[in-house]
Short mmCIF file of C-alpha atoms in Angstrom, two decimals:
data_model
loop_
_atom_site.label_atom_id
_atom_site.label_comp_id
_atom_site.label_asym_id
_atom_site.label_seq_id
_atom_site.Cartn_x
_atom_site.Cartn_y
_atom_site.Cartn_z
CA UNK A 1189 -19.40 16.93 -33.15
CA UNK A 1190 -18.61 18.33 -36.51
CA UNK A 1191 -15.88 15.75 -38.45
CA UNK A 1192 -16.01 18.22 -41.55
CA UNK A 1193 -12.37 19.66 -41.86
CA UNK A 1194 -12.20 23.28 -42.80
CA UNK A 1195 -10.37 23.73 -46.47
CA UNK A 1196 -8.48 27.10 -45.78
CA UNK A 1197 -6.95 28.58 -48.66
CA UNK A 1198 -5.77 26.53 -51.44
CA UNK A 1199 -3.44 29.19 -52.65
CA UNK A 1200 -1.87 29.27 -49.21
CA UNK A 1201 -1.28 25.60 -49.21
CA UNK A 1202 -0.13 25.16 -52.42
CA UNK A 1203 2.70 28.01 -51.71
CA UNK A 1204 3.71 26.16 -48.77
CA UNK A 1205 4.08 22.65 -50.43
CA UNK A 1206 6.71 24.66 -52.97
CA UNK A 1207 8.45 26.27 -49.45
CA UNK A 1208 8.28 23.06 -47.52
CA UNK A 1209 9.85 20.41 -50.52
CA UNK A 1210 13.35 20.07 -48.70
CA UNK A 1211 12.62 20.83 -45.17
CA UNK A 1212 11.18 17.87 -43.91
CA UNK A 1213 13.08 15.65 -41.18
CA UNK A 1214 15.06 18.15 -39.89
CA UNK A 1215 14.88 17.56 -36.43
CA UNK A 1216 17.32 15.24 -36.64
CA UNK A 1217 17.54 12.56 -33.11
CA UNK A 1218 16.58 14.73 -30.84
CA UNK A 1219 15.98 14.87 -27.16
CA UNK A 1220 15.35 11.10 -24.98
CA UNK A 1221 12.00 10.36 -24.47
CA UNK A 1222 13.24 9.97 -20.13
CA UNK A 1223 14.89 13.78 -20.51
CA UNK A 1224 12.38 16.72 -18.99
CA UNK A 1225 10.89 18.39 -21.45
CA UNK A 1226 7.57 19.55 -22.66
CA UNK A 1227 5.33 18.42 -25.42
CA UNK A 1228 3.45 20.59 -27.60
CA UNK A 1229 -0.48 19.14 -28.74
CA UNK A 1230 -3.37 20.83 -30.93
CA UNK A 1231 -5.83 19.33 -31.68
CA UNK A 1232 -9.51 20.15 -32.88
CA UNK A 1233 -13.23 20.26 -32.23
CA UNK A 1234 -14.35 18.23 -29.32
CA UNK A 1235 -11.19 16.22 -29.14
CA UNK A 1236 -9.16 19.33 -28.30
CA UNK A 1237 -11.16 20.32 -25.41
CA UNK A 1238 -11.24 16.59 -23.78
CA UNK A 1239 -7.68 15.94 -24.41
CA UNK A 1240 -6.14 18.17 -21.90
CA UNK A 1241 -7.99 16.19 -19.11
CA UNK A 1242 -6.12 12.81 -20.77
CA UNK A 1243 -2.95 14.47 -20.58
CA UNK A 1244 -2.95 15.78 -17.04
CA UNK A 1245 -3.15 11.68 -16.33
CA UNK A 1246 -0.26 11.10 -18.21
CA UNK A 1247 1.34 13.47 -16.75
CA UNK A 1248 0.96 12.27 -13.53
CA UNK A 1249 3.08 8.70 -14.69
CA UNK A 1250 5.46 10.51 -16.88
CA UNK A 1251 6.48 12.99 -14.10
CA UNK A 1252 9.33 14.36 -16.92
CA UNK A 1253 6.63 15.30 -19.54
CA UNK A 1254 4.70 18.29 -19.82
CA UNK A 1255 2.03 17.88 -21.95
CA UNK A 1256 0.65 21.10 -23.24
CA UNK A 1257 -2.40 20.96 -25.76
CA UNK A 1258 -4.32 23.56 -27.71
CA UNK A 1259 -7.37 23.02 -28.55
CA UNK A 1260 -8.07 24.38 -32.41
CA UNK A 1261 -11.51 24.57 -34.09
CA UNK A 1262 -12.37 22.79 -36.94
CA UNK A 1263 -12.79 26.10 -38.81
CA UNK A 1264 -9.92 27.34 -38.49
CA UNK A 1265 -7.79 23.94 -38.49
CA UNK A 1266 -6.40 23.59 -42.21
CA UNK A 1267 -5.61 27.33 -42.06
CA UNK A 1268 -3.37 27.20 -38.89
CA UNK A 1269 -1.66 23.96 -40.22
CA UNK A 1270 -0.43 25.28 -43.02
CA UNK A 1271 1.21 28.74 -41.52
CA UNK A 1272 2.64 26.84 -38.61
CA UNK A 1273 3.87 23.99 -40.85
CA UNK A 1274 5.35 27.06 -43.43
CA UNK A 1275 7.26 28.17 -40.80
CA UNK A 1276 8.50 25.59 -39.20
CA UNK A 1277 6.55 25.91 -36.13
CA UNK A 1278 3.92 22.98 -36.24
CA UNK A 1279 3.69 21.34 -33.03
CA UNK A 1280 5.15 17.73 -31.53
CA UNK A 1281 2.02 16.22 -31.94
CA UNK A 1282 -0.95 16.88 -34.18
CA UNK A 1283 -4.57 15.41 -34.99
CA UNK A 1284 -4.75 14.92 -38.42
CA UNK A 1285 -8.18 14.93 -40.23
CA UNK A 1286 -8.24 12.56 -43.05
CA UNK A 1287 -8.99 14.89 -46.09
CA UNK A 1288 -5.65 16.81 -45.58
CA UNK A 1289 -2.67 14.50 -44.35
CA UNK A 1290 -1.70 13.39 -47.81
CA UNK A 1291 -1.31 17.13 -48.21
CA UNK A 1292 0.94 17.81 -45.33
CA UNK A 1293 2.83 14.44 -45.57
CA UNK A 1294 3.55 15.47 -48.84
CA UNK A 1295 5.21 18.78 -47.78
CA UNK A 1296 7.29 16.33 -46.09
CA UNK A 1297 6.46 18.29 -42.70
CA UNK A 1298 5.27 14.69 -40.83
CA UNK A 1299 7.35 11.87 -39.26
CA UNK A 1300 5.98 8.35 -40.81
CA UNK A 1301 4.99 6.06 -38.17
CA UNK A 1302 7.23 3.97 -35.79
CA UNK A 1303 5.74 0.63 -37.19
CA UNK A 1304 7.73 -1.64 -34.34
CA UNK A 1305 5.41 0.49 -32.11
CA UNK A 1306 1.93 0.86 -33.95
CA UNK A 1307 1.11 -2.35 -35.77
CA UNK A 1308 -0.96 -1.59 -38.81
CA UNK A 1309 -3.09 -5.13 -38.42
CA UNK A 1310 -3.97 -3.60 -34.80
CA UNK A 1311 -6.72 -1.27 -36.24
CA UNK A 1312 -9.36 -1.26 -39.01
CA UNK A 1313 -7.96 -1.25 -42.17
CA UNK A 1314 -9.82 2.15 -43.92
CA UNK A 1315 -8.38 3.75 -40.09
CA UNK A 1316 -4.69 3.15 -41.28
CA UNK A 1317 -5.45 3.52 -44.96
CA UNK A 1318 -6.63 7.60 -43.85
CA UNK A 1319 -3.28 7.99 -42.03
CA UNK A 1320 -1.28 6.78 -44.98
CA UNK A 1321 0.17 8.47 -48.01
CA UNK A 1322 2.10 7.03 -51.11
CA UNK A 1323 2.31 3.77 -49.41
CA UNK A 1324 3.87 4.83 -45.95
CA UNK A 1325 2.01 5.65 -42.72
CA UNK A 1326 2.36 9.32 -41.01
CA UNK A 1327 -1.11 9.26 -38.96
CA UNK A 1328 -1.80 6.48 -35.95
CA UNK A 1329 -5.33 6.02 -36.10
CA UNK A 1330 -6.86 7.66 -33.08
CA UNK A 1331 -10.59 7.26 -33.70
CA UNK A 1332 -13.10 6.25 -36.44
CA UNK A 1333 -16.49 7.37 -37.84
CA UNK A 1334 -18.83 6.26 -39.99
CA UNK A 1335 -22.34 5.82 -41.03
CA UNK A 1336 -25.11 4.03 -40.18
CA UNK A 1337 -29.09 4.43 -40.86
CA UNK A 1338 -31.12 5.78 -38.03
CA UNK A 1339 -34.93 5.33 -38.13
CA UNK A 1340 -37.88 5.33 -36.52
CA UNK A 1341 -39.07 2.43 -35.07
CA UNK A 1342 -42.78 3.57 -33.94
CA UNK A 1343 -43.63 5.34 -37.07
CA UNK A 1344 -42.38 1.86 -39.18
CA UNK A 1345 -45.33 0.19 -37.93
CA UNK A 1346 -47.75 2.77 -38.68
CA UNK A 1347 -45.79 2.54 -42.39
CA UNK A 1348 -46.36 -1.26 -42.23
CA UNK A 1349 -42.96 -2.16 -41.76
CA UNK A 1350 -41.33 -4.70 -39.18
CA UNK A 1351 -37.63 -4.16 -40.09
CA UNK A 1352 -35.10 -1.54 -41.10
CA UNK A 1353 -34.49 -1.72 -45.05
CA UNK A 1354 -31.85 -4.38 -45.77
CA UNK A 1355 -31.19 -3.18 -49.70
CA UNK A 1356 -31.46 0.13 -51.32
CA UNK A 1357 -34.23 -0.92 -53.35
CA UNK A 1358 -36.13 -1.71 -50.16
CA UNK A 1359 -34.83 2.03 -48.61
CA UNK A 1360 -36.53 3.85 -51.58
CA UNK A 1361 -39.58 1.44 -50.42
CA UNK A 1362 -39.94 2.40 -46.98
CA UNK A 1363 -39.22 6.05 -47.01
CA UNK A 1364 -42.19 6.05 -49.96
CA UNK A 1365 -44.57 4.08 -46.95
CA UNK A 1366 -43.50 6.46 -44.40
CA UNK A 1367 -44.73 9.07 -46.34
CA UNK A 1368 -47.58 7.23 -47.55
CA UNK A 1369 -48.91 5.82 -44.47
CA UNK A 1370 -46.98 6.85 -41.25
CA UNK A 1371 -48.06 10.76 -43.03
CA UNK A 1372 -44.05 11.97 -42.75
CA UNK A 1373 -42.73 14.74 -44.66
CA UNK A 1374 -39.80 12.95 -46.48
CA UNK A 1375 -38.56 9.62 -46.29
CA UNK A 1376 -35.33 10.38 -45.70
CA UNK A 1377 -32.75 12.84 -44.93
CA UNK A 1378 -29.73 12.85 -47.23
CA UNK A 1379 -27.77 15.98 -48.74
CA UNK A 1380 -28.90 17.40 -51.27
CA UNK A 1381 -25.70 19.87 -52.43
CA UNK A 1382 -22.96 21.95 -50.37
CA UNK A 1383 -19.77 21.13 -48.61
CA UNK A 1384 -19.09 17.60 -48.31
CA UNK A 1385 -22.47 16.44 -50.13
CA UNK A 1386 -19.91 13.66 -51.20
CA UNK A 1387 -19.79 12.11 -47.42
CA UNK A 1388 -23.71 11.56 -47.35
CA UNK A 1389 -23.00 10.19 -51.17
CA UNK A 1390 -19.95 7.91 -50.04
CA UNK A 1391 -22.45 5.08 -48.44
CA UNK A 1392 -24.41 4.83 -51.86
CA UNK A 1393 -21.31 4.53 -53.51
CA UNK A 1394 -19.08 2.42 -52.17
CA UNK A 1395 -22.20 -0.20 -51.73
CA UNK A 1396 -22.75 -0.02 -55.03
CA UNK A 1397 -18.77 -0.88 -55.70
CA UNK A 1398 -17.94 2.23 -57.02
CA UNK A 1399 -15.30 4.79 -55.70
CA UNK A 1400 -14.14 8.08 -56.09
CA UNK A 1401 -10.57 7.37 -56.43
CA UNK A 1402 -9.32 3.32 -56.86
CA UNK A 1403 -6.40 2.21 -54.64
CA UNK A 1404 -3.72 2.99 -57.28
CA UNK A 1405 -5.40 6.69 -56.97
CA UNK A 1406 -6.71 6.61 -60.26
CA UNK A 1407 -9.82 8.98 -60.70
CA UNK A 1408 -12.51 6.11 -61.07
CA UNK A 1409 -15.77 8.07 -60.12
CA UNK A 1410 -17.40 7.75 -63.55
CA UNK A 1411 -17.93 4.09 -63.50
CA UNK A 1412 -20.64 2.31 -64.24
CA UNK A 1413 -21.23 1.69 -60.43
CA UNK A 1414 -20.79 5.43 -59.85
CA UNK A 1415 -23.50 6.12 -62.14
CA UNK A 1416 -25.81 3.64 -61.03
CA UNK A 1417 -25.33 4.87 -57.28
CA UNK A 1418 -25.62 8.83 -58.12
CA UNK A 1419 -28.86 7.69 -59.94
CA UNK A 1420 -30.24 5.61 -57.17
CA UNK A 1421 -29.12 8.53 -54.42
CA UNK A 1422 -30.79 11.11 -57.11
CA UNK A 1423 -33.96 9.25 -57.23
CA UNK A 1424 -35.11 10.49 -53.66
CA UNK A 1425 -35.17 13.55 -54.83
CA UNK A 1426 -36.60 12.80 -57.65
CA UNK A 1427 -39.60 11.15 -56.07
CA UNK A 1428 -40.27 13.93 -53.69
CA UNK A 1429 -38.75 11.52 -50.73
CA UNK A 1430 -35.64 13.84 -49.91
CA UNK A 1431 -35.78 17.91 -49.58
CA UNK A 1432 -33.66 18.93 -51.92
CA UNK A 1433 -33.06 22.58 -50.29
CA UNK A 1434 -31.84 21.94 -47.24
CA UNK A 1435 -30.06 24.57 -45.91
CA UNK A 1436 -26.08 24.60 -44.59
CA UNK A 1437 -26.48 23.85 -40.66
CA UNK A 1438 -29.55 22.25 -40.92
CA UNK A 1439 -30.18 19.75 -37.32
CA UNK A 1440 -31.42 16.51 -38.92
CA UNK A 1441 -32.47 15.55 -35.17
CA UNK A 1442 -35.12 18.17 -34.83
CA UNK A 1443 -37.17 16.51 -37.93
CA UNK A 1444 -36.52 13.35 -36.24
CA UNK A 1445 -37.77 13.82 -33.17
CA UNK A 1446 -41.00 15.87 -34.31
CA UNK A 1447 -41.62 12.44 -37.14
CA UNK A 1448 -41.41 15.05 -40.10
CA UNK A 1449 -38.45 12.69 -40.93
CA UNK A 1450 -38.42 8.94 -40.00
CA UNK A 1451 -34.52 8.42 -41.43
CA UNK A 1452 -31.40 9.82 -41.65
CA UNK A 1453 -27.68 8.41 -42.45
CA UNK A 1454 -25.84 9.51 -40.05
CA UNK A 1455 -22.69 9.24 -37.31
CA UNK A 1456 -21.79 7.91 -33.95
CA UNK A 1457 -22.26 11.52 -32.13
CA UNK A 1458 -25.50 11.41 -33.57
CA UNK A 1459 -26.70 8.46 -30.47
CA UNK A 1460 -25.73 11.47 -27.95
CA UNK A 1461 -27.96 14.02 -29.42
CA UNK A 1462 -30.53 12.45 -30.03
CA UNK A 1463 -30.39 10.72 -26.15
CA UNK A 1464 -29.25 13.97 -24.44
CA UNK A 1465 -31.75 16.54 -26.66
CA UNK A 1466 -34.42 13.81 -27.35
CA UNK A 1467 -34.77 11.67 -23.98
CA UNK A 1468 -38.83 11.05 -24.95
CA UNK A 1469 -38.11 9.40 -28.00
CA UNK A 1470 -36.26 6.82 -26.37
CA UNK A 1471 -37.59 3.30 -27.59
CA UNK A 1472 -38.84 4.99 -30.91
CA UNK A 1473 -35.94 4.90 -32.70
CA UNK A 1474 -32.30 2.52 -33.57
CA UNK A 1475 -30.30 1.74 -35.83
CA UNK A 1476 -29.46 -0.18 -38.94
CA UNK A 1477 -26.37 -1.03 -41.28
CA UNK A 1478 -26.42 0.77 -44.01
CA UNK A 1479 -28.68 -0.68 -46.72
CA UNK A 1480 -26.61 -2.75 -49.51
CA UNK A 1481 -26.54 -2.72 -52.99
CA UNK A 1482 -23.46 -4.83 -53.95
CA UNK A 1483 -22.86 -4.94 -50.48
CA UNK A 1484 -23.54 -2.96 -47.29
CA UNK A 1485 -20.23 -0.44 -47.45
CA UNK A 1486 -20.03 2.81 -45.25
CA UNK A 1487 -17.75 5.84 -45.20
CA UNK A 1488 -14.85 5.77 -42.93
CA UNK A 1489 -13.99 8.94 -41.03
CA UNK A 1490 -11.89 10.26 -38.54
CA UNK A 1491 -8.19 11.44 -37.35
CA UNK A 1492 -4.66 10.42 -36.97
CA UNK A 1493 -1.88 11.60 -34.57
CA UNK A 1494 0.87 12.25 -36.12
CA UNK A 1495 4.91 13.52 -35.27
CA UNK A 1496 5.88 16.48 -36.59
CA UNK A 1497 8.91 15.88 -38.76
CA UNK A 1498 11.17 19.05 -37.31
CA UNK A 1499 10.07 17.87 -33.79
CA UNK A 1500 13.02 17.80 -31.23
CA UNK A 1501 10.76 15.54 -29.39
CA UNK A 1502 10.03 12.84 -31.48
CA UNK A 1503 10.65 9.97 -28.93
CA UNK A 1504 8.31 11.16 -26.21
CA UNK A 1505 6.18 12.63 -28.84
CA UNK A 1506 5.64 8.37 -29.92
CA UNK A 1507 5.29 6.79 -26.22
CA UNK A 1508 2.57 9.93 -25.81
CA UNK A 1509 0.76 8.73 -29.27
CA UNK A 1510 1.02 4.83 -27.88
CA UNK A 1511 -0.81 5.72 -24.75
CA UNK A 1512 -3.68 7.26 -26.69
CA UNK A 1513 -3.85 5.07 -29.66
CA UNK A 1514 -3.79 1.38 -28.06
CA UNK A 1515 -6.52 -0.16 -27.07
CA UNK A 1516 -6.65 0.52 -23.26
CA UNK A 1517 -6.20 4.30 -24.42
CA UNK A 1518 -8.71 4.15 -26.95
CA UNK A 1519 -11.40 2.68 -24.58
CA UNK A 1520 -10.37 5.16 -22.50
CA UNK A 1521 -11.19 7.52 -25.28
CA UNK A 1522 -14.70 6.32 -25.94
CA UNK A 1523 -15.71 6.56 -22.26
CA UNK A 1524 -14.89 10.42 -22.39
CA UNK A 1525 -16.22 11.41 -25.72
CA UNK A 1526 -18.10 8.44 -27.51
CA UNK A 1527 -15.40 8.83 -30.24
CA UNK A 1528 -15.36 4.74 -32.11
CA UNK A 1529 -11.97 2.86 -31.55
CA UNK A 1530 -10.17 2.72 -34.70
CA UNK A 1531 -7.78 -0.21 -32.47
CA UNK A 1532 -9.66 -3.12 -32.63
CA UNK A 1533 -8.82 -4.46 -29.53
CA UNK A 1534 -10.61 -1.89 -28.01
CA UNK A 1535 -13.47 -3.25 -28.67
CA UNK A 1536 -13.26 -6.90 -27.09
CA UNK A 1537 -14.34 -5.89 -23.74
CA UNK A 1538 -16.39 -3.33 -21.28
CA UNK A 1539 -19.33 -2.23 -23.28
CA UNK A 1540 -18.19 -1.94 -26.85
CA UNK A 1541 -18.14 -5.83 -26.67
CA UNK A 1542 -21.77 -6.04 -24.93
CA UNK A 1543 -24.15 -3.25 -26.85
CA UNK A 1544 -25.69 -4.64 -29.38
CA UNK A 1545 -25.87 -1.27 -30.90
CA UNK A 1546 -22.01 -0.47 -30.63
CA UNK A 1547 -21.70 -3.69 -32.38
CA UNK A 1548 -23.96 -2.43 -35.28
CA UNK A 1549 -20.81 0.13 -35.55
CA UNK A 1550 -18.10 -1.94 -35.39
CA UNK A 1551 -19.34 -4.17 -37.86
CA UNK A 1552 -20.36 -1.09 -40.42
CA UNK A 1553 -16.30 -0.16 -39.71
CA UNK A 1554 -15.38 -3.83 -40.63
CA UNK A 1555 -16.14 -2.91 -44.67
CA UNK A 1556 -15.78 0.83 -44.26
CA UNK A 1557 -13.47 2.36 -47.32
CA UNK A 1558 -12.16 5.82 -47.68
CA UNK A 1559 -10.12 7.34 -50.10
CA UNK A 1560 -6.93 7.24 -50.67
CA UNK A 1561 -4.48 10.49 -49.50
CA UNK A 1562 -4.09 12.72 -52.08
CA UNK A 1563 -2.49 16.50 -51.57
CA UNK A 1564 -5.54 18.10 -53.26
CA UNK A 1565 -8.38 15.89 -51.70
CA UNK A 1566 -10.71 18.81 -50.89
CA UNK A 1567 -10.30 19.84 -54.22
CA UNK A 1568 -11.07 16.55 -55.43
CA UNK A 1569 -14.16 15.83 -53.42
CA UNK A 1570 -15.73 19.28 -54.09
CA UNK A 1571 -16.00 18.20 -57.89
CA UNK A 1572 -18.09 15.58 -56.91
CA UNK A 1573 -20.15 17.58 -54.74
CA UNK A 1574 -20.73 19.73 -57.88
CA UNK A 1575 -21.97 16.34 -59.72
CA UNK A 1576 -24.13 15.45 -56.79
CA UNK A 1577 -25.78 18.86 -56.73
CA UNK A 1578 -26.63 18.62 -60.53
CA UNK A 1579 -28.20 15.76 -60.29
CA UNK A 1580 -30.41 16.81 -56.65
CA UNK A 1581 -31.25 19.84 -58.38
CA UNK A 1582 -32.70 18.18 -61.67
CA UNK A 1583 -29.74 19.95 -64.06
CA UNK A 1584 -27.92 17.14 -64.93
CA UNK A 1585 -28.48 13.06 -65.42
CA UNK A 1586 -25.76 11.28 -63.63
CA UNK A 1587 -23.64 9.77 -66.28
CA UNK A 1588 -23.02 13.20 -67.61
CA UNK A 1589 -22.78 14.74 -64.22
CA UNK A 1590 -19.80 12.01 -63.56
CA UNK A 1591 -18.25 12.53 -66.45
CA UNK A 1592 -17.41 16.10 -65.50
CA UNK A 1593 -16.44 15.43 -62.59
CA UNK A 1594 -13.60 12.66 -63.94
CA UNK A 1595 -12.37 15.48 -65.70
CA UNK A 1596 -12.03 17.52 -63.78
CA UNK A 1597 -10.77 15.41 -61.03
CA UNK A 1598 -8.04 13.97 -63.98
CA UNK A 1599 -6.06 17.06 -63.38
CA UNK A 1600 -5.95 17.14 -59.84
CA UNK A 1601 -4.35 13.49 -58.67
CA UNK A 1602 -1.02 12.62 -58.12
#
């Protein structure tokens, strides 16, 4: 599964915020959530595809609800939001990736939450934090990512190790005896430049207590902490541990499974790849929280479903959210697609509570941070990508890398 949200045009966007200012909310009461009537859905990637199958179900207990969803590719995603939502036209219900909804919510095109129905202590607190904008809520967390280290268990004991690296100092350690002794490639697999280089960055970062934006919103990502973690993330490349031209698309797994690369950062769908494409490697491999500097802080990723604000359905639109978003729904959820609760009660039974593994996860989402919603996000992210590449590439140090970067990034908060 891809959780990368297209950007679509910025122009486009930007035009529709202006159009958009004083149209939000008008759909006014609207229709009972008992009348007939039919509920419009997109969503994107995976989730679009399995959600049609959740919604026959409901169907089948909410005998006046038609549920009708359309499945939209990540590609394509930001584009279509932003013409529908400039014309009035964006569905009941929509999956929100986290890098654009303070963009849309501040077009003033989505509902904020019902908070007598979704509780915000129900789910992890980087989950509601993504759905929120300028203090209110307009997303209901429907499921999490995040990161964790994979490695490889069989070639760490030809490396002469008998655990998974507990610090960063002690990452930069092992991927040098993998190479060494185990006779790997690289050490480890992190992104060197491109798109969203900042979410392979984020785990560095936040562990080292630095950020890209501080909870006020406050560019912050030329701190001392910043700086310390670009330079510790820039020293794999430095030392020859990390390929620093990897190329866009590149299938981390299939260096993985050969032992050219013993580990990787990487994401929940990650486990079904490597079990469904892989099943020989089974046993050689698991994984680890992600190494701490300060402390052992991942990225937090995922969507929200949120209510269109012109809906004429806004009642149903809710009780449909409710039945995907708490914590029988959610479990529900994970059986079909392996997508993490963001409810936390989801994860107190069945086999989220059992696996040890899944319990790797849920603690990793315990500390996870994102940033918070801003309109130009994208915009804001891909400066830092620019830092991280000059510092992978050799054509910057960090601290001046950063520096740019908070610059730049200065004139694009709110």
């Amino acid at each position: 599964m891809n959780r990368a949200a297209a950007t679509g045009s910025l122009a486009l966007a930007l035009a529709s915020a202006l159009t958009l200012s004083a149209c939000g909310g008008s759909g006014g009461a609207g229709v009972a959530a008992d009348a007939e009537q039919t509920l419009t859905v997109w969503a994107m990637g995976t989730e679009g595809e399995k959600l049609g199958d959740v919604a026959k179900e409901y169907e089948k207990t909410h005998s006046n609800i038609t549920v009708k969803v359309t499945p939209i590719g990540w590609d394509v995603a930001h584009q279509k939001l932003v013409a529908a939502a400039a014309a009035g036209k964006l569905p009941d219900v929509v999956q929100m990736g986290g890098t654009y909804l303070g963009e849309f919510a501040d077009m003033g095109v989505l509902e904020p939450v019902d908070t007598k129905t979704f509780k915000e202590a129900d789910f992890f607190p980087a989950a509601w934090q993504q759905g929120s904008y300028d203090g209110t809520a307009y997303g209901v967390p429907w499921y999490v990512d995040t990161r964790v280290l994979f490695y490889r268990t069989d070639l760490a004991k030809k490396a002469g190790l008998d655990k998974a690296p507990a610090t960063m100092a002690e990452l930069s350690t092992a991927a040098q005896a993998y190479r060494e002794k185990a006779g790997t490639k690289w050490g480890l697999s992190i992104q060197p430049r491109g798109l969203d280089t900042v979410q392979s960055f984020y785990p560095f970062l936040y562990s080292a207590g630095g950020a890209v934006l501080d909870d006020d919103g406050k560019p912050v990502v030329n701190s001392p902490a910043a700086v310390k973690a670009l330079e510790n993330y820039g020293g794999f490349f430095r030392k020859d541990l990390s390929d620093k031209s990897v190329q866009p698309g590149y299938d981390v797994t299939k260096d993985f499974n050969t032992g050219a690369l013993p580990m990787f950062l990487g994401g929940p769908w990650m486990t079904g790849l490597l079990d469904e494409n892989y099943p020989d490697l089974k046993g050689k491999w698991a994984i680890a929280p992600v190494p701490a500097d300060k402390a052992s802080v991942s990225m937090a990723g995922g969507s929200s479903l949120a209510v269109s604000a012109d809906s004429e359905h806004k009642a149903a639109a809710t009780e449909f959210i409710a039945s995907l978003a708490d914590a029988k729904g959610q479990a529900d959820w994970f059986e079909r697609t392996n997508d993490l609760p963001a409810h936390k009660g989801a994860w107190e039974s069945g086999e989220l509570a059992k696996d040890p593994a899944l319990q790797i996860w849920r603690a990793q989402m315990d500390t996870a941070k994102t940033p918070p919603s801003q309109p130009r996000l994208t915009e804001i992210t891909s400066k830092v990508d620019a830092a991280i590449e000059s510092v992978t590439q050799g054509k910057s140090g960090a601290k001046a890398a950063l520096d740019k970067a908070q610059s730049q990034i200065e004139g694009l908060v709110k």
